[in-house]
Coordinates of C-alpha atoms and ligand atoms in Angstrom, one line a residue:
Chain A
M27 CA 0.0 0.0 0.0
S28 CA 1.3 3.5 -0.9
T29 CA 2.6 5.7 1.8
I30 CA 1.1 9.1 2.7
K31 CA 3.8 10.9 0.8
E32 CA 3.1 8.8 -2.3
K33 CA -0.6 9.4 -2.1
E34 CA 0.0 13.1 -1.7
Q35 CA 2.1 13.0 -4.8
E36 CA -0.6 11.2 -6.7
V37 CA -3.1 13.9 -5.9
I38 CA -0.6 16.7 -6.8
E39 CA -0.1 15.1 -10.2
E40 CA -3.8 14.7 -10.8
F41 CA -4.4 18.4 -10.0
A42 CA -1.6 19.5 -12.2
L43 CA -3.8 18.5 -15.1
F44 CA -6.3 21.2 -14.5
D45 CA -6.0 24.3 -16.5
D46 CA -7.9 26.6 -14.3
W47 CA -9.6 26.9 -11.0
M48 CA -12.9 26.1 -12.5
D49 CA -11.9 22.6 -13.6
K50 CA -10.4 22.1 -10.2
Y51 CA -13.6 23.0 -8.4
N52 CA -15.7 21.0 -10.8
Y53 CA -13.5 18.0 -9.8
L54 CA -13.9 18.8 -6.1
I55 CA -17.7 18.9 -6.6
E56 CA -17.6 15.5 -8.4
L57 CA -15.5 14.1 -5.6
G58 CA -17.9 15.6 -3.0
K59 CA -20.7 13.8 -4.7
S60 CA -18.9 10.5 -4.6
V61 CA -17.2 10.5 -1.2
P62 CA -18.2 7.4 0.8
K63 CA -20.7 8.8 3.1
I64 CA -20.4 8.4 6.8
D65 CA -22.7 5.8 8.3
D66 CA -25.9 7.6 9.5
Q67 CA -25.3 6.5 13.0
Y68 CA -22.2 8.7 13.1
K69 CA -23.9 11.7 11.7
E70 CA -24.6 13.1 15.2
E71 CA -23.3 15.7 17.5
K72 CA -20.5 13.5 18.9
Y73 CA -18.8 13.2 15.5
L74 CA -19.5 16.7 14.4
I75 CA -16.7 19.2 13.8
S76 CA -18.5 22.4 13.6
G77 CA -17.5 25.4 11.7
C78 CA -19.4 28.6 11.4
Q79 CA -20.0 28.1 7.7
A80 CA -20.0 24.4 6.9
Q81 CA -20.1 21.3 9.1
V82 CA -18.0 18.1 8.9
W83 CA -18.7 14.7 10.5
L84 CA -15.7 12.4 11.0
H85 CA -15.5 8.8 12.2
A86 CA -12.4 6.8 12.7
R87 CA -11.9 3.1 13.1
Y88 CA -8.7 1.2 14.0
E89 CA -8.0 -2.2 12.4
D90 CA -4.9 -4.3 12.0
G91 CA -2.6 -1.4 12.8
R92 CA -4.2 1.1 10.5
V93 CA -6.7 3.9 10.9
Y94 CA -9.8 4.1 8.6
Y95 CA -11.8 7.2 8.3
T96 CA -15.2 8.1 7.0
A97 CA -16.6 11.6 6.8
D98 CA -19.2 13.9 5.4
S99 CA -19.9 17.5 5.1
D100 CA -23.0 19.5 4.3
A101 CA -21.2 21.7 1.7
L102 CA -20.1 19.9 -1.5
I103 CA -16.7 21.7 -1.9
T104 CA -15.8 21.0 1.6
K105 CA -16.9 17.4 1.1
G106 CA -14.6 17.2 -1.9
I107 CA -11.7 18.3 0.2
V108 CA -12.7 15.9 2.9
A109 CA -12.5 13.2 0.3
L110 CA -9.0 14.2 -0.6
L111 CA -7.9 14.1 3.1
I112 CA -9.4 10.7 3.5
R113 CA -7.8 9.4 0.4
V114 CA -4.4 10.4 1.7
L115 CA -4.7 9.5 5.3
S116 CA -7.2 6.6 5.5
G117 CA -5.7 3.2 5.8
Q118 CA -2.4 4.4 7.1
P119 CA -0.5 3.5 10.3
P120 CA -1.3 5.9 13.2
A121 CA 2.3 7.0 13.6
D122 CA 2.5 8.2 10.0
I123 CA -0.8 10.0 10.3
V124 CA 0.4 11.9 13.3
D125 CA 3.6 12.9 11.5
A126 CA 2.0 13.8 8.1
E127 CA 2.7 17.3 7.0
M128 CA -0.1 17.5 4.5
T129 CA 1.7 20.0 2.3
F130 CA -0.2 18.7 -0.8
I131 CA -3.2 20.9 0.1
D132 CA -1.0 23.9 -0.4
E133 CA 0.5 22.6 -3.5
I134 CA -2.8 21.9 -5.2
G135 CA -3.9 25.5 -4.3
L136 CA -6.5 24.8 -1.8
K137 CA -4.8 26.2 1.3
E138 CA -7.3 29.0 1.6
H139 CA -9.9 26.4 2.6
L140 CA -7.8 25.6 5.6
S141 CA -7.7 29.1 6.9
Q142 CA -9.3 30.1 10.2
T143 CA -11.6 32.6 8.5
R144 CA -13.2 30.0 6.3
S145 CA -14.4 28.4 9.4
N146 CA -15.6 25.4 7.5
G147 CA -14.4 22.7 9.9
L148 CA -11.6 21.5 7.7
L149 CA -8.7 22.7 9.8
N150 CA -10.3 21.1 12.8
M151 CA -10.9 18.0 10.8
I152 CA -7.2 17.5 10.2
K153 CA -6.5 18.1 13.8
Q154 CA -9.2 15.6 14.8
M155 CA -7.9 13.0 12.3
K156 CA -4.5 13.3 14.0
L157 CA -5.9 13.1 17.4
Y158 CA -7.7 9.9 16.6
A159 CA -4.4 8.5 15.2
L160 CA -2.6 9.6 18.3
A161 CA -5.2 7.9 20.6
F162 CA -5.0 4.7 18.6
Q163 CA -1.2 4.8 18.7
K164 CA -1.2 5.2 22.5
S165 CA -3.8 2.4 23.1
K166 CA -1.6 0.1 20.9
N167 CA 1.5 0.6 23.1
Chain C
M19 CA -30.3 63.9 -6.2
P20 CA -29.0 60.5 -7.4
I21 CA -25.4 59.9 -6.4
N22 CA -22.7 59.2 -8.8
A23 CA -21.3 55.9 -7.6
D24 CA -18.4 56.1 -10.1
A25 CA -17.3 59.4 -8.6
I26 CA -17.7 58.1 -5.1
R27 CA -15.6 55.0 -5.8
K28 CA -12.6 57.3 -6.5
N29 CA -12.5 58.0 -2.7
F30 CA -12.0 54.3 -1.9
P31 CA -8.5 53.1 -2.9
I32 CA -9.2 49.6 -1.8
L33 CA -11.9 49.2 -4.5
E34 CA -9.0 49.0 -7.0
T35 CA -8.0 45.6 -5.6
E36 CA -7.9 42.7 -8.1
I37 CA -8.6 39.2 -7.1
N38 CA -7.6 36.4 -9.5
K39 CA -7.1 39.2 -12.1
R40 CA -10.7 40.3 -11.7
P41 CA -11.7 43.6 -10.1
L42 CA -12.9 43.2 -6.5
I43 CA -16.7 43.5 -6.1
Y44 CA -17.3 44.2 -2.5
F45 CA -20.8 43.3 -1.3
D46 CA -20.0 42.6 2.3
N47 CA -20.9 46.1 3.5
A48 CA -23.1 44.9 6.4
A49 CA -20.1 43.3 7.9
T50 CA -18.0 46.4 7.5
T51 CA -17.8 49.1 4.8
Q52 CA -14.7 50.3 3.1
K53 CA -13.1 53.6 4.2
P54 CA -13.0 56.8 2.1
L55 CA -9.8 58.9 1.8
V56 CA -11.2 61.6 4.0
V57 CA -11.3 59.1 6.9
L58 CA -7.9 57.7 6.2
E59 CA -6.5 61.2 5.9
R60 CA -8.1 62.3 9.1
L61 CA -6.4 59.5 11.0
R62 CA -3.1 60.4 9.6
Y63 CA -3.6 64.1 10.2
Y64 CA -4.3 63.4 13.8
Y65 CA -1.2 61.4 14.4
E66 CA 1.0 63.9 12.4
N67 CA -0.4 67.1 13.9
E68 CA -2.6 66.6 17.0
N69 CA -1.6 63.5 18.8
S70 CA -1.6 63.9 22.6
N71 CA -3.6 62.7 25.6
I72 CA -6.9 64.6 25.9
H73 CA -8.7 66.2 28.9
R74 CA -5.4 66.4 30.8
G75 CA -2.4 68.5 30.5
A76 CA -2.6 72.2 29.7
H77 CA -0.4 72.2 26.7
Y78 CA -1.2 73.2 23.2
L79 CA -1.5 69.7 21.6
S80 CA -3.7 68.4 24.4
H81 CA -5.9 71.4 23.9
I82 CA -6.5 71.0 20.2
A83 CA -6.9 67.3 20.5
T84 CA -9.5 67.7 23.2
E85 CA -11.3 70.3 21.2
A86 CA -11.4 68.1 18.1
Y87 CA -12.6 65.1 20.2
E88 CA -15.4 67.1 21.8
A89 CA -16.4 68.6 18.5
A90 CA -16.7 65.1 17.1
R91 CA -19.0 64.2 20.1
N92 CA -21.2 67.1 19.2
N93 CA -21.3 66.1 15.5
L94 CA -22.2 62.6 16.4
R95 CA -24.9 64.1 18.7
R96 CA -26.3 66.0 15.7
F97 CA -26.0 62.9 13.4
I98 CA -28.6 61.1 15.6
N99 CA -30.3 64.2 16.8
A100 CA -29.6 63.6 20.5
G101 CA -30.5 66.5 22.8
E102 CA -27.2 66.8 24.7
S103 CA -23.5 66.0 23.8
H104 CA -22.9 64.3 27.1
E105 CA -25.5 61.7 26.1
I106 CA -23.0 60.5 23.5
I107 CA -20.6 57.9 25.0
F108 CA -17.7 56.7 22.8
T109 CA -17.2 53.0 22.9
R110 CA -15.3 50.4 21.0
G111 CA -18.4 49.6 19.0
T112 CA -21.9 48.3 19.2
T113 CA -20.9 45.3 21.1
E114 CA -19.2 47.3 23.8
A115 CA -22.1 49.7 24.0
I116 CA -24.6 46.9 24.5
N117 CA -22.3 45.2 27.1
L118 CA -22.0 48.5 28.9
V119 CA -25.8 48.8 29.3
A120 CA -26.4 45.1 29.9
N121 CA -23.8 45.3 32.7
S122 CA -24.5 48.6 34.4
F123 CA -28.3 48.6 33.9
S124 CA -28.7 45.0 35.2
K125 CA -26.5 45.6 38.2
K126 CA -28.9 48.2 39.4
F127 CA -32.3 47.3 38.0
V128 CA -32.5 43.6 37.2
N129 CA -33.4 41.2 40.0
E130 CA -34.5 37.6 40.5
G131 CA -37.6 36.8 38.4
D132 CA -37.4 39.8 36.2
E133 CA -37.4 39.6 32.4
I134 CA -35.3 41.1 29.6
L135 CA -37.0 41.1 26.2
I136 CA -35.1 40.7 22.9
S137 CA -36.2 39.4 19.4
T138 CA -35.6 36.3 17.3
M139 CA -33.6 38.4 14.7
E140 CA -30.9 39.7 17.1
H141 CA -27.2 39.6 16.4
H142 CA -25.3 37.6 18.9
S143 CA -24.1 40.9 20.3
N144 CA -27.6 41.7 21.4
I145 CA -28.3 38.3 22.8
V146 CA -25.2 37.1 24.7
P147 CA -24.7 40.2 26.9
W148 CA -28.3 39.9 28.1
Q149 CA -28.0 36.2 28.6
I150 CA -25.0 36.8 30.8
A151 CA -26.8 39.6 32.7
C152 CA -29.9 37.3 33.2
Q153 CA -27.7 34.5 34.5
E154 CA -26.0 36.8 36.9
H155 CA -29.2 38.3 38.3
G156 CA -31.5 35.4 38.1
A157 CA -33.6 37.0 35.4
K158 CA -35.2 35.4 32.3
L159 CA -34.5 36.2 28.6
R160 CA -37.8 36.4 26.6
V161 CA -37.9 36.6 22.8
I162 CA -40.3 38.4 20.5
P163 CA -41.1 36.0 17.6
I164 CA -41.0 36.9 13.9
N165 CA -43.1 35.9 11.0
D166 CA -41.9 34.1 7.8
K167 CA -41.1 37.3 6.1
G168 CA -38.8 38.3 8.9
E169 CA -40.9 40.9 10.6
L170 CA -41.5 41.2 14.3
D171 CA -44.8 39.8 15.6
M172 CA -46.1 42.9 17.2
E173 CA -49.1 41.3 18.6
A174 CA -46.9 38.7 20.4
Y175 CA -44.9 41.6 21.6
D176 CA -47.9 43.1 23.4
G177 CA -48.4 39.8 25.1
I178 CA -44.9 39.3 26.3
L179 CA -44.4 42.8 27.6
S180 CA -45.3 42.7 31.3
D181 CA -44.7 44.2 34.7
K182 CA -41.8 41.7 34.9
T183 CA -40.1 43.2 31.9
R184 CA -37.1 45.4 33.0
L185 CA -35.8 46.3 29.5
V186 CA -36.4 45.7 25.8
A187 CA -33.4 45.4 23.5
V188 CA -34.2 45.1 19.8
T189 CA -32.3 45.8 16.6
H190 CA -33.3 48.7 14.4
V191 CA -32.3 46.9 11.3
S192 CA -31.6 43.1 11.0
N193 CA -28.1 42.4 9.7
A194 CA -29.1 39.0 8.3
L195 CA -32.5 40.0 6.8
G196 CA -32.4 43.8 6.3
T197 CA -35.7 44.2 8.1
I198 CA -36.4 47.7 9.4
N199 CA -38.2 47.3 12.7
P200 CA -40.9 49.7 13.8
V201 CA -38.8 51.1 16.6
E202 CA -41.0 54.0 17.5
E203 CA -44.0 51.7 18.1
L204 CA -41.8 49.3 20.1
V205 CA -40.7 52.1 22.3
K206 CA -44.1 53.6 22.7
K207 CA -45.6 50.3 23.9
A208 CA -42.7 49.7 26.3
H209 CA -42.9 53.2 27.7
E210 CA -46.6 52.8 28.4
K211 CA -45.4 50.3 31.0
N212 CA -42.4 52.4 32.0
I213 CA -40.0 50.0 30.4
P214 CA -36.8 51.4 28.9
V215 CA -35.7 50.4 25.4
L216 CA -32.3 49.8 23.9
I217 CA -32.0 49.9 20.1
D218 CA -29.1 48.2 18.3
G219 CA -28.5 50.6 15.4
A220 CA -25.4 48.9 14.0
Q221 CA -27.1 48.3 10.6
A222 CA -29.3 51.4 10.6
A223 CA -26.7 54.1 11.1
P224 CA -25.2 53.8 7.5
H225 CA -28.6 53.8 5.8
L226 CA -31.3 55.7 7.8
H227 CA -31.9 59.1 9.3
I228 CA -31.7 58.4 12.9
D229 CA -33.6 60.7 15.3
V230 CA -33.2 59.3 18.8
Q231 CA -35.6 61.9 20.2
Q232 CA -38.3 61.0 17.8
I233 CA -37.7 57.3 18.3
D234 CA -37.7 58.2 22.0
C235 CA -35.5 55.2 22.8
D236 CA -33.5 55.2 26.0
F237 CA -30.3 53.8 24.6
Y238 CA -29.1 53.6 21.0
C239 CA -25.9 51.8 19.9
F240 CA -23.9 51.8 16.6
S241 CA -20.4 51.1 15.2
G242 CA -18.2 53.4 13.2
H243 CA -16.8 50.7 10.9
K244 CA -20.2 49.9 9.4
M245 CA -20.7 53.5 8.3
Y246 CA -17.4 54.2 6.4
G247 CA -15.6 55.0 9.7
P248 CA -12.6 53.2 11.4
M249 CA -12.8 50.0 13.3
G250 CA -12.6 50.1 17.1
V251 CA -15.0 53.0 17.6
G252 CA -18.7 53.3 18.2
V253 CA -21.3 55.2 20.1
L254 CA -23.7 54.6 22.9
Y255 CA -26.4 57.1 23.1
G256 CA -28.3 57.1 26.4
K257 CA -30.9 59.5 27.8
E258 CA -29.3 61.6 30.4
E259 CA -31.7 60.5 33.1
W260 CA -30.8 56.9 32.5
L261 CA -27.0 57.4 32.2
N262 CA -27.0 59.3 35.4
Q263 CA -28.7 56.4 37.2
L264 CA -26.4 53.7 35.9
P265 CA -23.3 52.7 37.9
P266 CA -20.0 53.0 35.9
Y267 CA -19.0 50.1 33.7
Q268 CA -15.2 50.3 33.9
G269 CA -13.0 52.1 36.4
G270 CA -9.9 54.0 35.7
G271 CA -8.6 57.4 34.7
E272 CA -10.9 60.0 33.1
M273 CA -14.0 58.7 34.7
I274 CA -13.3 59.9 38.2
K275 CA -13.7 63.2 40.0
E276 CA -11.8 62.5 43.2
V277 CA -10.0 59.4 44.3
T278 CA -8.9 58.4 47.8
F279 CA -8.2 54.8 48.8
E280 CA -11.4 54.8 50.8
K281 CA -13.7 56.2 48.2
T282 CA -14.0 57.5 44.6
T283 CA -16.5 60.0 43.3
Y284 CA -17.3 59.7 39.7
N285 CA -16.9 62.2 37.0
E286 CA -20.0 63.5 35.3
L287 CA -21.4 62.4 31.9
P288 CA -20.1 61.5 29.5
F289 CA -16.7 60.9 31.2
K290 CA -18.2 58.6 33.8
F291 CA -18.4 56.0 31.1
E292 CA -15.2 56.7 29.3
A293 CA -12.6 55.2 31.6
G294 CA -9.0 55.4 30.4
T295 CA -7.4 57.1 27.4
P296 CA -10.0 57.1 24.7
N297 CA -9.6 56.1 21.1
V298 CA -9.1 59.7 19.9
A299 CA -7.9 59.1 16.4
D300 CA -10.7 56.8 15.5
V301 CA -13.3 59.1 17.0
L302 CA -12.0 61.8 14.7
G303 CA -12.1 59.3 11.8
L304 CA -15.7 58.5 12.6
D305 CA -16.4 62.2 12.6
A306 CA -14.9 62.4 9.1
A307 CA -17.1 59.5 8.1
V308 CA -20.2 61.3 9.3
S309 CA -19.2 64.3 7.1
F310 CA -18.7 61.9 4.2
I311 CA -22.2 60.6 4.6
L312 CA -23.7 64.0 5.0
D313 CA -21.9 65.4 2.0
A314 CA -23.1 62.5 -0.2
G315 CA -26.6 62.8 1.4
L316 CA -28.1 60.0 3.5
D317 CA -31.2 60.1 1.4
N318 CA -29.2 59.9 -1.8
I319 CA -27.2 57.0 -0.5
A320 CA -30.3 55.2 0.6
A321 CA -32.1 55.7 -2.7
H322 CA -29.1 54.4 -4.6
E323 CA -28.8 51.4 -2.4
Q324 CA -32.6 50.7 -2.7
Q325 CA -32.2 50.7 -6.4
L326 CA -29.4 48.2 -6.2
H327 CA -31.4 46.1 -3.9
D328 CA -34.5 46.0 -6.1
Y329 CA -32.4 45.3 -9.2
T330 CA -30.7 42.4 -7.4
V331 CA -33.9 40.9 -6.3
E332 CA -35.3 41.2 -9.9
Q333 CA -32.3 39.5 -11.4
L334 CA -32.1 36.8 -8.8
R335 CA -35.7 35.9 -9.5
K336 CA -34.7 34.9 -13.0
L337 CA -32.4 32.2 -11.6
E338 CA -33.7 28.8 -10.6
K339 CA -34.3 27.6 -7.1
V340 CA -33.5 30.9 -5.4
R341 CA -35.0 31.2 -1.9
F342 CA -35.1 34.7 -0.4
I343 CA -34.6 34.9 3.4
G344 CA -36.1 38.1 4.7
T345 CA -38.8 39.7 2.6
A346 CA -40.1 42.3 5.0
K347 CA -42.0 45.3 3.6
Q348 CA -39.6 47.7 5.2
K349 CA -36.0 46.8 4.3
T350 CA -32.6 48.2 3.9
S351 CA -30.3 47.1 1.0
V352 CA -29.5 43.6 2.3
V353 CA -30.3 40.7 0.0
S354 CA -30.1 37.4 1.9
F355 CA -30.8 34.3 -0.2
L356 CA -29.7 30.8 -1.0
F357 CA -30.1 28.2 -3.7
E358 CA -32.4 25.6 -2.3
D359 CA -30.1 22.8 -3.4
I360 CA -26.7 24.4 -2.9
H361 CA -25.0 25.1 0.4
P362 CA -24.3 28.8 0.9
Y363 CA -20.7 28.0 1.6
D364 CA -20.3 26.5 -1.9
T365 CA -22.0 29.5 -3.5
G366 CA -19.8 31.9 -1.6
T367 CA -16.6 30.0 -2.5
I368 CA -17.3 30.2 -6.2
L369 CA -18.3 33.9 -6.0
D370 CA -15.1 34.5 -4.1
K371 CA -13.1 32.9 -6.9
L372 CA -14.8 35.3 -9.3
G373 CA -13.8 38.3 -7.1
V374 CA -17.2 38.8 -5.6
A375 CA -17.1 39.3 -1.8
V376 CA -20.4 38.3 -0.2
R377 CA -21.0 37.0 3.3
T378 CA -22.0 33.4 3.7
G379 CA -22.9 31.7 7.0
H380 CA -25.2 32.3 9.9
H381 CA -24.3 36.0 10.2
C382 CA -23.9 35.8 13.9
A383 CA -27.6 35.1 14.2
Q384 CA -27.9 31.4 14.7
P385 CA -31.3 31.4 16.4
L386 CA -32.6 33.2 13.3
M387 CA -31.1 30.5 11.0
D388 CA -32.7 27.8 13.2
F389 CA -36.0 29.6 12.7
Y390 CA -35.7 29.3 9.0
G391 CA -34.2 25.8 9.2
I392 CA -31.2 26.7 7.1
P393 CA -27.5 26.4 7.6
G394 CA -27.0 30.0 6.6
T395 CA -27.5 32.4 3.7
V396 CA -25.6 34.2 1.0
R397 CA -25.8 37.9 1.8
A398 CA -25.1 40.7 -0.5
S399 CA -25.3 44.1 1.2
F400 CA -24.7 47.4 -0.6
A401 CA -23.1 50.7 0.0
A402 CA -22.8 54.0 -1.8
Y403 CA -20.0 52.9 -4.0
N404 CA -21.6 49.8 -5.5
T405 CA -22.9 49.8 -9.0
Q406 CA -25.4 47.9 -11.2
E407 CA -22.6 46.5 -13.3
E408 CA -21.2 44.9 -10.2
I409 CA -24.5 43.2 -9.6
D410 CA -24.6 42.0 -13.2
K411 CA -21.2 40.3 -12.5
M412 CA -22.5 38.7 -9.3
I413 CA -25.5 37.4 -11.2
E414 CA -23.2 36.0 -13.9
G415 CA -21.2 34.3 -11.1
L416 CA -24.4 32.8 -9.7
Q417 CA -25.3 31.5 -13.1
K418 CA -21.9 29.8 -13.1
V419 CA -22.7 28.3 -9.7
R420 CA -25.9 26.9 -11.0
E421 CA -24.1 25.3 -13.9
M422 CA -21.4 23.8 -11.7
F423 CA -23.7 22.4 -9.0
G424 CA -26.3 21.2 -11.4
Ligands
PLP14 C1 -27.2 44.2 14.1 C2 -25.8 44.2 14.6 N1 -25.6 44.3 15.9 C3 -24.4 44.3 16.5 C4 -23.3 44.1 15.7 C5 -21.9 44.1 16.4 O1 -21.2 45.2 16.0 P1 -19.6 45.3 16.3 O2 -19.0 44.0 16.0 O3 -19.2 46.5 15.5 O4 -19.5 45.6 17.8 C6 -23.4 43.9 14.4 C7 -22.2 43.7 13.5 O5 -22.1 42.7 12.8 C8 -24.7 43.9 13.8 O6 -24.9 43.7 12.5

């Protein structure tokens, strides 16, 4: 299975194909429509990462030394970015997730979505993904 | 006289900004307006020529700065037609003005079992300070409901007003809906029961003629930065008889008459409520903003904005699945809407890419969004410098959004 870095590189190469921001956002919207939706039972307060503008739900599961995430958002563009985050981090060992720098978001030109002012839950989502990984890592030792 | 938006724009250097090689279209004026050169120059002039601490020291600079500051107070008095200059208290903004009243008024007049009355369409700034005060004094927060159009239910208001009500705090204009509330009627009804009224004028000051004596409200609050002035300055108007009865909000320099370690006697109005060194530069900037508004003509600005509002609504109606939030009969130039099938955040993101700055989200009015059962809206709010061509570009952007999201 590819490492986080390899997956990030994959995404960067994919995004290099887009000529302009519109293609990029159309792709995000498509991704948003196809993201594996979170199980309805997890779409509740406990799993909610709230932002002032858009909401994100995140669930994590630990299996055979790897962390698996599912997530959802009420906004499609956010959901598209959520899908990218999951693609890169899901199925990886907790230690790697904790250390992941996630620079690909910047490289594909979506960094603005992770700013505080967007308040769309994404920044906290990454934090939360890492916290889950950290917790699984601890419980393992 | 219709205003010439193109000429007005020349006074706002920031409007020349480009975003993704497109000219900035700034439709987030209800959050904060841009600042004209006269305001920027006033700030600079103060620091270059007048800077000194006021009301103290007998030197030349202190003298001219104090004069300018007090002249600004009088101009602000005239702007809202208050009776006395000392009824104008400078604050950090609307939020601080409301907190001042919530704190000082409640300390003296709110007790266990009392009620404070607000409305469903309040900004968090006019909810939370009252919530805190209610918690502190064992009082209850009551809420005037609204109808689907976003208008206050005045019949319900009659029913909720009671001899338990200690104060009514309602917004003049809703930031999320644009609704202009019938403040005179609200005040009249409360006064029949001897209940004082605070009006949150943050969204009214840039658009409406405000006459606090005609409204007859007991407190009126607004922010400089929403009316072409600087951030960090605002006004609390309070009737003299009320301000005199309220205990001070903050202690410090300026607000005292005499201090010993045993006891302090407080200065008179307005200084009793202006503890510490005030924000002189921004007060002068706000004064310049008032001149800017008066020079352009408040009626002219309002007529221009109304035209932009009506044009926007007309154009939006041609798009599919647009839901308007806030369709009150009396409205300022705020258009709050969403596509029924597209999250406001998605709409806002695409508009941003196209250089159009609108506000998306709950507009610091979550209870109101809950009322409509929506996550938020897209809000375009207009100012003197906006043009019809800009609206056309926003509409083009929204057509693009429709294409992209199906
Ligand atoms: C209706 C209303 N009240 C109060 C406020 C708070 O104003 P400020 O943040 O300037 O204190 C705002 C600003 O968004 C507002 O729109």
